[in-house]
XYZ file of C-alpha atoms in Angstrom:
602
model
C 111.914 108.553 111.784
C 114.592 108.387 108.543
C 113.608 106.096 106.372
C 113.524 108.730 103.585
C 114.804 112.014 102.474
C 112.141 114.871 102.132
C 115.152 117.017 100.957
C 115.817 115.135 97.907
C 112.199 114.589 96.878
C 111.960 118.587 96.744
C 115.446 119.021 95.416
C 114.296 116.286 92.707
C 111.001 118.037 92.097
C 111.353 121.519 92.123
C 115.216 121.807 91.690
C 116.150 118.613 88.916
C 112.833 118.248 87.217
C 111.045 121.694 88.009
C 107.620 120.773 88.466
C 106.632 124.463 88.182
C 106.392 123.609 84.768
C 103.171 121.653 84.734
C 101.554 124.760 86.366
C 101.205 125.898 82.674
C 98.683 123.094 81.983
C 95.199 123.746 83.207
C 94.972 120.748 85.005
C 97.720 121.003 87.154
C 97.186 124.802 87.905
C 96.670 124.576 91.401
C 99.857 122.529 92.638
C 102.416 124.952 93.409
C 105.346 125.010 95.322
C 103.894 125.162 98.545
C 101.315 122.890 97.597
C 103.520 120.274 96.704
C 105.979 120.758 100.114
C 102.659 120.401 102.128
C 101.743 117.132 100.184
C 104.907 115.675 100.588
C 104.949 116.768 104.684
C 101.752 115.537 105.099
C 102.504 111.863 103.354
C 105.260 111.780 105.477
C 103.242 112.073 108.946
C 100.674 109.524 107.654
C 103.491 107.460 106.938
C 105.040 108.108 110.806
C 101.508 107.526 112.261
C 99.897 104.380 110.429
C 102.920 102.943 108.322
C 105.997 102.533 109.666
C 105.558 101.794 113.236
C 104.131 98.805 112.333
C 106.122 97.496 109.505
C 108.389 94.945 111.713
C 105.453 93.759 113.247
C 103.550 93.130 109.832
C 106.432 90.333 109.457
C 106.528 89.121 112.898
C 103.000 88.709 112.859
C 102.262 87.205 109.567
C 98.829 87.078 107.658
C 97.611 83.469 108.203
C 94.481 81.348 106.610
C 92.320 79.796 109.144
C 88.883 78.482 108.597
C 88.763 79.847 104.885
C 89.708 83.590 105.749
C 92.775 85.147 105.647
C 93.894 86.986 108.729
C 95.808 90.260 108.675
C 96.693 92.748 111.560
C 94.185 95.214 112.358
C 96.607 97.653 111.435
C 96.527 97.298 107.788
C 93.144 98.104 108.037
C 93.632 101.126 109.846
C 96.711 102.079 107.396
C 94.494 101.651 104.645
C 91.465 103.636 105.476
C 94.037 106.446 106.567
C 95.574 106.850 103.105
C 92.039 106.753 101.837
C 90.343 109.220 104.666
C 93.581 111.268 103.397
C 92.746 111.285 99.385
C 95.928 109.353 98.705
C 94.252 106.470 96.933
C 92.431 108.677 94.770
C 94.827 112.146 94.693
C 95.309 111.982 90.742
C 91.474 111.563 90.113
C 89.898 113.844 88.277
C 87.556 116.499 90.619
C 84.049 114.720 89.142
C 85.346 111.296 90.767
C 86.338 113.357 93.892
C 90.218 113.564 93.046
C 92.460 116.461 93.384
C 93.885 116.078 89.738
C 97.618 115.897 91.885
C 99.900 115.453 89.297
C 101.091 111.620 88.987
C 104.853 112.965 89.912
C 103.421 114.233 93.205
C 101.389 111.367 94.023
C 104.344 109.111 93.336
C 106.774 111.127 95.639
C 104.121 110.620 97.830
C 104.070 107.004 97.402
C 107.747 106.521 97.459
C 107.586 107.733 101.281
C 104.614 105.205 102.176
C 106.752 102.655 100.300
C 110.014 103.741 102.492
C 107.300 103.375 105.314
C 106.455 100.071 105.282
C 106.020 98.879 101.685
C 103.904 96.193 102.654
C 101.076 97.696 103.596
C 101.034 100.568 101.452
C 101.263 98.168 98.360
C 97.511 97.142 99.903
C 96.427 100.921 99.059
C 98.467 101.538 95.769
C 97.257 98.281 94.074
C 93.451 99.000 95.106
C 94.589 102.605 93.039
C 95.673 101.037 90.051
C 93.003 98.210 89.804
C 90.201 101.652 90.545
C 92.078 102.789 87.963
C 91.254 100.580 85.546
C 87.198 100.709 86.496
C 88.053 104.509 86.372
C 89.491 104.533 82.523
C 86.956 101.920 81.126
C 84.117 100.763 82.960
C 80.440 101.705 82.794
C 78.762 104.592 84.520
C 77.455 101.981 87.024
C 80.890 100.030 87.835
C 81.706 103.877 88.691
C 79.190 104.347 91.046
C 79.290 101.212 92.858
C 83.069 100.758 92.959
C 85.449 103.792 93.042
C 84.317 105.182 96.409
C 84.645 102.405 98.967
C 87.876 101.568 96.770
C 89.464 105.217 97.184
C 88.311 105.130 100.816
C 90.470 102.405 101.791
C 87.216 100.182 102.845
C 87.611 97.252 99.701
C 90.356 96.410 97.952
C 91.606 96.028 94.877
C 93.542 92.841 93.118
C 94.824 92.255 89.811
C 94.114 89.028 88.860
C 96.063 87.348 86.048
C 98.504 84.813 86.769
C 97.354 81.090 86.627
C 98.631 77.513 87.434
C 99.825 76.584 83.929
C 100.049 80.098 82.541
C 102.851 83.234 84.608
C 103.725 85.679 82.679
C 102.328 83.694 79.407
C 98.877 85.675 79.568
C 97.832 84.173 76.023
C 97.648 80.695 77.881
C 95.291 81.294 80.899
C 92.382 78.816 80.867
C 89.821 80.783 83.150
C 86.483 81.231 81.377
C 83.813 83.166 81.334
C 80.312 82.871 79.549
C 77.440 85.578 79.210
C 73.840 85.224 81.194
C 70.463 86.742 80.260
C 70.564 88.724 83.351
C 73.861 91.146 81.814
C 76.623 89.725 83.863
C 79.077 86.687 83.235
C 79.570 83.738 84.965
C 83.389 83.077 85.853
C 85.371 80.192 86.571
C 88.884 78.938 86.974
C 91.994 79.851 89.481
C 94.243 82.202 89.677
C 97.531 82.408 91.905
C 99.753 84.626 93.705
C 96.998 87.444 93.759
C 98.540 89.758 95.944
C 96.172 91.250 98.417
C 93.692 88.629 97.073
C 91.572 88.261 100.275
C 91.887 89.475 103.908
C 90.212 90.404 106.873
C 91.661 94.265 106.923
C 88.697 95.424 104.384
C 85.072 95.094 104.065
C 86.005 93.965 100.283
C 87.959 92.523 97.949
C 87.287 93.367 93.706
C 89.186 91.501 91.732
C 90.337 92.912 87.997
C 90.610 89.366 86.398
C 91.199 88.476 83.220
C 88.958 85.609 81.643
C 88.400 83.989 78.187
C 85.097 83.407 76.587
C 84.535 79.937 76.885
C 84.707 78.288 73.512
C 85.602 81.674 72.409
C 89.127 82.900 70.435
C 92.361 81.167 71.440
C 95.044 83.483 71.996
C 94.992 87.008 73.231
C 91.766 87.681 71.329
C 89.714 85.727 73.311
C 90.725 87.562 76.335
C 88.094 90.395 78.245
C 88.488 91.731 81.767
C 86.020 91.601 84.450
C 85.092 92.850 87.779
C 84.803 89.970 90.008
C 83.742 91.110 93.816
C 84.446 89.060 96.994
C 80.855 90.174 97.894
C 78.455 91.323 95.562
C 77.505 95.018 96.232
C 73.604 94.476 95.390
C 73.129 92.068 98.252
C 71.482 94.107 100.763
C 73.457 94.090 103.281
C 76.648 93.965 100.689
C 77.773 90.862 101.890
C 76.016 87.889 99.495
C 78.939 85.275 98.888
C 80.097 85.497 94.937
C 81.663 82.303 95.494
C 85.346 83.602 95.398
C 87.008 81.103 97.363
C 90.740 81.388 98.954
C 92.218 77.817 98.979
C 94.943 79.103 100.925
C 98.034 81.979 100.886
C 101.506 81.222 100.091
C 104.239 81.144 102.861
C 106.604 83.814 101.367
C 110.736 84.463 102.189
C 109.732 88.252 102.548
C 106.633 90.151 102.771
C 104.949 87.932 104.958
C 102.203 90.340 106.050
C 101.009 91.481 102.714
C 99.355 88.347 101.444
C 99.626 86.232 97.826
C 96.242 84.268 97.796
C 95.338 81.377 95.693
C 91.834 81.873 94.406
C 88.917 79.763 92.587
C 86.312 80.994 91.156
C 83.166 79.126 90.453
C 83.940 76.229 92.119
C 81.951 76.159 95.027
C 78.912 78.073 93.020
C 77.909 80.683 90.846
C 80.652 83.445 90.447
C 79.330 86.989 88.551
C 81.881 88.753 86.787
C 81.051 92.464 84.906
C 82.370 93.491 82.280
C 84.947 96.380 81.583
C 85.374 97.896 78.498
C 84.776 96.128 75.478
C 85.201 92.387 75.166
C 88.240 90.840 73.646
C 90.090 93.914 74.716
C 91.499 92.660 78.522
C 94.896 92.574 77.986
C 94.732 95.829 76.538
C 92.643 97.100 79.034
C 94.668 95.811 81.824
C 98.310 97.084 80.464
C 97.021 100.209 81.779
C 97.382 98.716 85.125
C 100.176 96.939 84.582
C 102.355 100.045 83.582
C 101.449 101.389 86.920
C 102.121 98.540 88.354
C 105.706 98.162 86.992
C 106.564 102.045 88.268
C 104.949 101.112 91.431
C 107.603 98.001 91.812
C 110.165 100.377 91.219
C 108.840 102.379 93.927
C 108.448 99.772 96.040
C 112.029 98.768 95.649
C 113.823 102.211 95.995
C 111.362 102.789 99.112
C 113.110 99.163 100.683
C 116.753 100.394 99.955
C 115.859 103.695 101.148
C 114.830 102.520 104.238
C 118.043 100.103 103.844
C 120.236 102.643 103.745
C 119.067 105.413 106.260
C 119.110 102.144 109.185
C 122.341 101.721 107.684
C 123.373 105.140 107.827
C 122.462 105.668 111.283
C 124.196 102.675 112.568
C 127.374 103.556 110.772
C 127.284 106.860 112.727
C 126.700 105.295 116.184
C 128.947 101.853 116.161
C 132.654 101.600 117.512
C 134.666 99.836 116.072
C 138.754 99.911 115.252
C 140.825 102.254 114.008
C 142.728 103.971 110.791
C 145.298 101.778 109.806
C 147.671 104.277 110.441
C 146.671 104.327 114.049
C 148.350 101.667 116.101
C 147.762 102.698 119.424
C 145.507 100.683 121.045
C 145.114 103.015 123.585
C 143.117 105.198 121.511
C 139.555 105.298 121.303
C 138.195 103.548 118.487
C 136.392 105.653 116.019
C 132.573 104.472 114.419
C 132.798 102.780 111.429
C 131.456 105.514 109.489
C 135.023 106.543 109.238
C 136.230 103.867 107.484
C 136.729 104.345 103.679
C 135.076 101.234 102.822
C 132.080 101.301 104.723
C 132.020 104.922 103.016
C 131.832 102.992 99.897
C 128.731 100.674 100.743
C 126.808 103.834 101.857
C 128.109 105.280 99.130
C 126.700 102.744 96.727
C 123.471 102.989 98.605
C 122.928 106.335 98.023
C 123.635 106.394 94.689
C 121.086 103.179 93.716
C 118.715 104.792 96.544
C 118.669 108.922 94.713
C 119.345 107.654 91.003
C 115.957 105.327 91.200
C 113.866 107.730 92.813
C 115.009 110.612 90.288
C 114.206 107.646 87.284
C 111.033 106.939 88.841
C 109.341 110.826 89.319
C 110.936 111.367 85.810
C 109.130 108.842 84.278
C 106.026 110.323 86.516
C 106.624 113.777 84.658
C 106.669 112.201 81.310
C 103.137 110.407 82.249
C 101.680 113.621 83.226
C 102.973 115.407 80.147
C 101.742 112.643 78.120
C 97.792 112.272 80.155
C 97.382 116.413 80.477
C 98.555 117.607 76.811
C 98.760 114.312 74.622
C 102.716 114.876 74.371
C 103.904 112.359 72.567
C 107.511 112.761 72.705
C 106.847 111.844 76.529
C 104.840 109.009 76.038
C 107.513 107.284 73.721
C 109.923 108.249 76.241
C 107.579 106.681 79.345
C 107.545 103.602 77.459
C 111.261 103.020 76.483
C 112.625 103.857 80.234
C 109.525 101.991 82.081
C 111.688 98.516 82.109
C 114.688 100.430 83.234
C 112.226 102.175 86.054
C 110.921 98.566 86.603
C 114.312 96.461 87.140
C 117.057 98.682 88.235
C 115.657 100.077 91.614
C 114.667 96.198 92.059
C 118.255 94.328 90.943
C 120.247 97.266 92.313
C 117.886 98.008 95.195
C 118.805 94.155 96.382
C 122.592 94.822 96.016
C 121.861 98.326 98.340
C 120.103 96.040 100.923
C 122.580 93.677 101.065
C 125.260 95.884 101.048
C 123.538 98.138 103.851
C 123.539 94.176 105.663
C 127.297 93.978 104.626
C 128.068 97.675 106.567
C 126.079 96.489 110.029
C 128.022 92.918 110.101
C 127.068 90.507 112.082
C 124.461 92.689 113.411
C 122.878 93.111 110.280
C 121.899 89.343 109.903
C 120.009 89.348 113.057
C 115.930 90.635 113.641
C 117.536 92.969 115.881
C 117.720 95.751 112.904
C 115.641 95.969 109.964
C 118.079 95.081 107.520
C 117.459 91.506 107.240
C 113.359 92.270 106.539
C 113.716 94.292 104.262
C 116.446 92.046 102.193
C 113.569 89.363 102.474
C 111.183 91.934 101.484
C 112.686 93.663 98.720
C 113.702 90.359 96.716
C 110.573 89.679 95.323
C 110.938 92.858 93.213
C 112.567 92.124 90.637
C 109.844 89.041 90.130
C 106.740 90.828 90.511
C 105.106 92.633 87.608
C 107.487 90.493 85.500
C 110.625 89.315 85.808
C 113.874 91.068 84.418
C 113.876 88.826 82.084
C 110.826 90.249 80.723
C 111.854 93.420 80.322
C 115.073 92.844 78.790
C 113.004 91.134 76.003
C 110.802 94.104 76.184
C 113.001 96.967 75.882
C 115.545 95.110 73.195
C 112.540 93.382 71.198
C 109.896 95.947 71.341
C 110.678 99.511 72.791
C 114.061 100.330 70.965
C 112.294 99.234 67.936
C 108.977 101.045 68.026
C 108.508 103.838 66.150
C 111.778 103.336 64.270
C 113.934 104.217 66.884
C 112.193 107.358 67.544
C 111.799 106.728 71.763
C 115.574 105.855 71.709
C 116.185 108.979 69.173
C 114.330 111.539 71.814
C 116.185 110.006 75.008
C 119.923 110.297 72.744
C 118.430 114.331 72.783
C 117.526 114.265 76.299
C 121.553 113.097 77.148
C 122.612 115.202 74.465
C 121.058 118.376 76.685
C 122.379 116.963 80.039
C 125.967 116.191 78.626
C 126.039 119.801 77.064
C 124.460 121.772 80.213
C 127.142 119.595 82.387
C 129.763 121.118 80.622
C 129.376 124.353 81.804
C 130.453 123.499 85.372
C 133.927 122.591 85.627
C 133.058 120.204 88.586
C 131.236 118.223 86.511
C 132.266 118.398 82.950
C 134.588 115.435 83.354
C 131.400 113.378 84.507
C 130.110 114.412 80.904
C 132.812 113.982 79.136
C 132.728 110.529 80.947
C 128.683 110.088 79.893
C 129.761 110.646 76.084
C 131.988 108.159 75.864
C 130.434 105.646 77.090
C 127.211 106.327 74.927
C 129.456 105.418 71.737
C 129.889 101.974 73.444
C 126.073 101.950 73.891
C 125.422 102.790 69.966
C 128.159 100.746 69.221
C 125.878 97.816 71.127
C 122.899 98.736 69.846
C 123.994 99.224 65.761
C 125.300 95.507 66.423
C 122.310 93.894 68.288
C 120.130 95.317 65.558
C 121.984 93.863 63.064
C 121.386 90.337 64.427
C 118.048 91.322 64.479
C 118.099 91.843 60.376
C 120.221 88.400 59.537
C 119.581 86.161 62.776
C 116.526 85.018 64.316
C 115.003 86.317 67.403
C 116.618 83.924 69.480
C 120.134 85.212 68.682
C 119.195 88.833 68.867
C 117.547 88.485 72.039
C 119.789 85.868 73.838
C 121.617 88.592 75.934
C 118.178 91.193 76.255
C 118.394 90.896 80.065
C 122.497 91.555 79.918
C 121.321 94.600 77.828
C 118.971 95.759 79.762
C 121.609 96.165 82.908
C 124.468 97.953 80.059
C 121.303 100.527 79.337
C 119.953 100.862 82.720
C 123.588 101.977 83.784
C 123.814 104.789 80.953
C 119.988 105.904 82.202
C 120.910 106.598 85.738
C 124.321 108.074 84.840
C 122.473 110.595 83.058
C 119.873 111.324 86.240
C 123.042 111.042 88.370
C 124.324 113.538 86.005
C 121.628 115.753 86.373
C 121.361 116.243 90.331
C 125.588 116.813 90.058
C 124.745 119.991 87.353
C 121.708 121.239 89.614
C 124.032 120.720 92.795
C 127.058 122.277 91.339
C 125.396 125.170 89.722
C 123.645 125.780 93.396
C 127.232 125.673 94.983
C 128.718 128.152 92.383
C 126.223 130.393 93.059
C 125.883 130.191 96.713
C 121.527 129.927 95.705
C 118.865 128.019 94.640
C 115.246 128.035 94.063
C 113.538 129.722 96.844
C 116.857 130.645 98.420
C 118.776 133.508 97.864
C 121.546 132.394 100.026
C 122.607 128.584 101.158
C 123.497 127.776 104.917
C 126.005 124.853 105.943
C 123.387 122.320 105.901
C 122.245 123.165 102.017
C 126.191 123.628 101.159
C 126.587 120.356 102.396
C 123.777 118.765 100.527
C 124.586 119.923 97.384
C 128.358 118.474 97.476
C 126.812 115.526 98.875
C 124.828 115.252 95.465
C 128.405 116.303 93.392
C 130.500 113.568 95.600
C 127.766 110.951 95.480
C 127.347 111.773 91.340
C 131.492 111.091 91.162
C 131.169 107.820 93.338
C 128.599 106.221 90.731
C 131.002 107.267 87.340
C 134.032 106.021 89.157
C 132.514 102.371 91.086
C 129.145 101.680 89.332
C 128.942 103.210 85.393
C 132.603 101.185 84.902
C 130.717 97.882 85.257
C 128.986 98.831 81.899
C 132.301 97.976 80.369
C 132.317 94.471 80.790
C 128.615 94.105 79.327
C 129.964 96.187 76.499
C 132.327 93.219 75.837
C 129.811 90.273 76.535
C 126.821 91.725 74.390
C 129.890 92.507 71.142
C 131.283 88.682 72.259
C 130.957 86.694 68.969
C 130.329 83.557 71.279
C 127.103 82.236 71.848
C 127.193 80.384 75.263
C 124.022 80.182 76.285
C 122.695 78.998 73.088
C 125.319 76.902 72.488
C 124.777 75.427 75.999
C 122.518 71.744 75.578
C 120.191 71.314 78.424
C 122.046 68.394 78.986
C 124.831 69.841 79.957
C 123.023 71.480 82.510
C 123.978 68.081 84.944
């Protein structure tokens, strides 16, 4: 079953990042090489087993509401108690909450295979981790104890529970209250929409992670405290007495139609309880712990679809007939598969470089999180934070383009349910939407993360290219590839030096008109510098006729590696050139957009 490469996850891991490193650190002690090849084999038959044979049928059966439940296939169930029986949903615990302190890069490799899978029900299991994560990091003793194990078992799930009617992404606006009894817990009430995995039949359980202001309480983000709001409360016996969360109903979605988007009331229809975690006033605080999972998860989510894209892609571009080289005109001769063709070469080509440069983004950013959580290392934490909107929004803008290029290579075929290409173009859209929009984090990393600290995170990431560009040098295959990286960083500080000057004389309007084009110019620079990476490892490898853990390469390792120099090459020479043209938008003196009167929107 290819939907994903186990060779690059361990060529990423223990060849591109070596993860040996975090050995040193106590915590981490126990995951060795072998340890980490036998997590990622045995993700990867979970995945065959309870994920991906039932990822077309997750669509063609949709969840529906009936009678005030929401109905899913029994198989997400199933799926979900599997990665719990399995410790996935709780692998980077700590041993006291029954964990096995896996390092987040590990776990994440691990979830980028469930996501390649079927990302539709393994985003069931990975957001129940990040909302147990949150109980985990800040709730009592007691939320502990009632909550994390059915939660890591797969048996309730977990929601996070912000967006509202009149308030998306504007979390300062949400109206949903909540008001303190006698008895310790708070009584909620209001709505919330889109809550993915909000309610359905596949668990025993649904806790919701909510966010709720204290009625007649602090406008603003002050006033803002999260709760734990069950389905069923926990203390009713027989764990099923009605907390009055009621599903109105589950939105009819263009993709993803068997993991479900709920619309919720609480309160409505009686008394809801809510419990607080951590200390009041601090919710949104509280819950950007989940959200920064949550972004990286999208990201995974969306390099898992075009993965998936592009190995269905691959494999039909192997097998299909069709024409031959235009310097063939006999039409006697047997046609050759279209893999041959130069152009359809390019499309895969493109797909494997969006498909191996997000994945490589995504576990480094894992590594810097584990750095940062094990030892308090700083420098990785700033570095975390300026590349998680890159981690966010490239796999999930360039992960559409794979998809629909992988479409674009099968034809005609490709817009048919015959092959999984048009699913997972439906399913990967949503991507660059959820966990906010691109939009948002162009305005976060141009308004907030190149600025914090002074420029420090951007400082320690000019280092980290810095090493790469002057390591790349040292193999002539790649050395032009640096030389290439360099130059186009002076266009990138040229940007940047000019953006921040609007940001001294202009208001924040002006400097952040273009964030989102900006975003795209830096994302570009990012994954050259992965991409450039893998093509040092991979060159280095082929010079020396070894690697780690093999004193001598075979045909199929040769051929790896110059897959990884070729594929490093096709992403300079087709995808890193589109940087120019942002380069001469975001130094444009013109100011279109806000020059542009609604009304001439007509």
């Amino acid at each position: 079953m290819d939907y994903i490469s186990l060779r690059n996850l361990r060529f990423v891991l223990h060849e591109v990042l070596d993860l040996g490193q975090l050995r040193q650190l106590e915590r981490f002690q126990d995951f060795d090489e072998e340890a980490i090849d036998f997590s990622l084999d045995a993700a990867k038959q979970l995945a065959d087993q309870y994920l991906y044979p039932v990822y077309r049928q997750m669509d063609k059966n949709k969840a529906y509401y009936e009678d005030g439940e929401v109905h899913v296939l029994p198989e997400v169930g199933e799926g979900m108690r599997a990665m719990g029986e399995a410790g996935w949903l709780s692998a980077n615990w700590d041993f006291e909450h029954d964990g096995q302190q896996m390092p987040l890069t590990v776990h994440n490799a691990g979830g980028l295979i469930f996501q390649a899978a079927n990302g539709n029900l393994a985003a069931y299991g990975f957001l129940t981790t990040g909302a147990a994560n949150l109980i985990r990091a800040f709730g009592s003793d007691d939320l502990k104890d009632t909550y994390l194990e059915p939660m890591a078992q797969g048996r309730w799930q977990g929601t996070m529970a912000l967006t509202e009617p009149q308030a998306g992404s504007s979390l300062s606006d949400i109206t949903s209250t909540y008001e303190e009894t006698e008895e310790g817990h708070y009584l909620i009430r209001g709505q919330k929409i889109y809550i993915s995995g909000g309610d359905h039949t596949g668990v025993e359980n649904v806790v919701h992670l909510l966010l709720a202001r204290k009625k007649d309480g602090p406008k603003g983000v002050k006033g803002v405290s999260l709760f734990v709001v069950p389905k069923y409360l926990p203390d009713g016996g027989d764990g099923k007495e009605d907390n009055h969360v009621t599903t109105a109903g589950i939105y009819g979605k263009m993709g993803q139609r068997g993991y479900v988007a709920a619309h919720l009331m609480y309160g409505e229809q009686g008394p809801t309880r809510g419990y607080l975690v951590g200390e009041e006033f601090s919710g949104l605080k509280h819950m950007f712990l989940m959200m920064n999972e949550a972004r990286i998860g999208t990201g995974m989510m969306a390099a898992g679809s075009a993965s998936a894209a592009y190995y269905a892609s691959l494999k039909y571009a192997r097998e299909r007939p069709q024409g031959r080289h235009p310097d063939n005109k006999d039409i006697n001769a047997p046609q050759v598969t279209i893999i041959e063709h130069a152009d359809v070469r390019r499309m895969l080509l493109f797909q494997k470089a969006v498909v191996e440069g997000s994945i490589h983004l995504l576990l480094q950013c894992s590594l810097y999180e584990d750095r940062y959580r094990a030892a308090e290392d700083e420098r990785a934490h700033l570095l975390l934070e300026l590349l998680t909107p890159v981690a966010k929004s490239f796999p999930a803008e360039y992960g559409n383009e794979a998809v629909s290029t992988g479409m674009q290579v099968l034809g005609g075929a490709g817009y048919t349910d015959d092959f999984p290409l048009e699913q997972i173009f439906r399913d990967i859209r949503v991507n660059s939407i959820y966990e906010g929009t691109t939009t948002i984090h162009g305005l976060d990393l141009l308004g907030r993360k190149v600025l914090m600290r002074n420029g420090l995170a951007v400082c320690y990431l000019n280092e980290e290219f810095l090493a790469t560009i002057t390591e790349a040098t040292t193999q002539p295959a790649v050395a032009p590839l640096a030389t290439a990286l360099s130059s186009s960083l002076q266009g990138l500080q040229a940007v940047m030096e000019r953006l921040l000057g609007l940001a001294r004389m202009e208001d924040a309007r002006v400097f952040l008109a273009d964030a989102t084009v900006f975003l795209d110019y830096f994302g570009l620079h990012v994954l050259a510098w992965c991409w450039l990476q893998q093509a040092t490892v991979a060159s280095r490898a082929l010079d020396t006729g070894a690697t780690v853990g093999k004193p001598a390469l075979g045909e199929d390792d040769q051929a790896f590696y110059r897959s990884k120099v070729q594929t490093a090459r096709y992403y300079f020479t087709y995808v890193l050139t589109r940087a120019a043209g942002l380069k001469r938008t975001l130094l444009a003196e013109e100011r279109i957009t806000l020059d542009t009167e609604p009304a001439l929107l007509v």
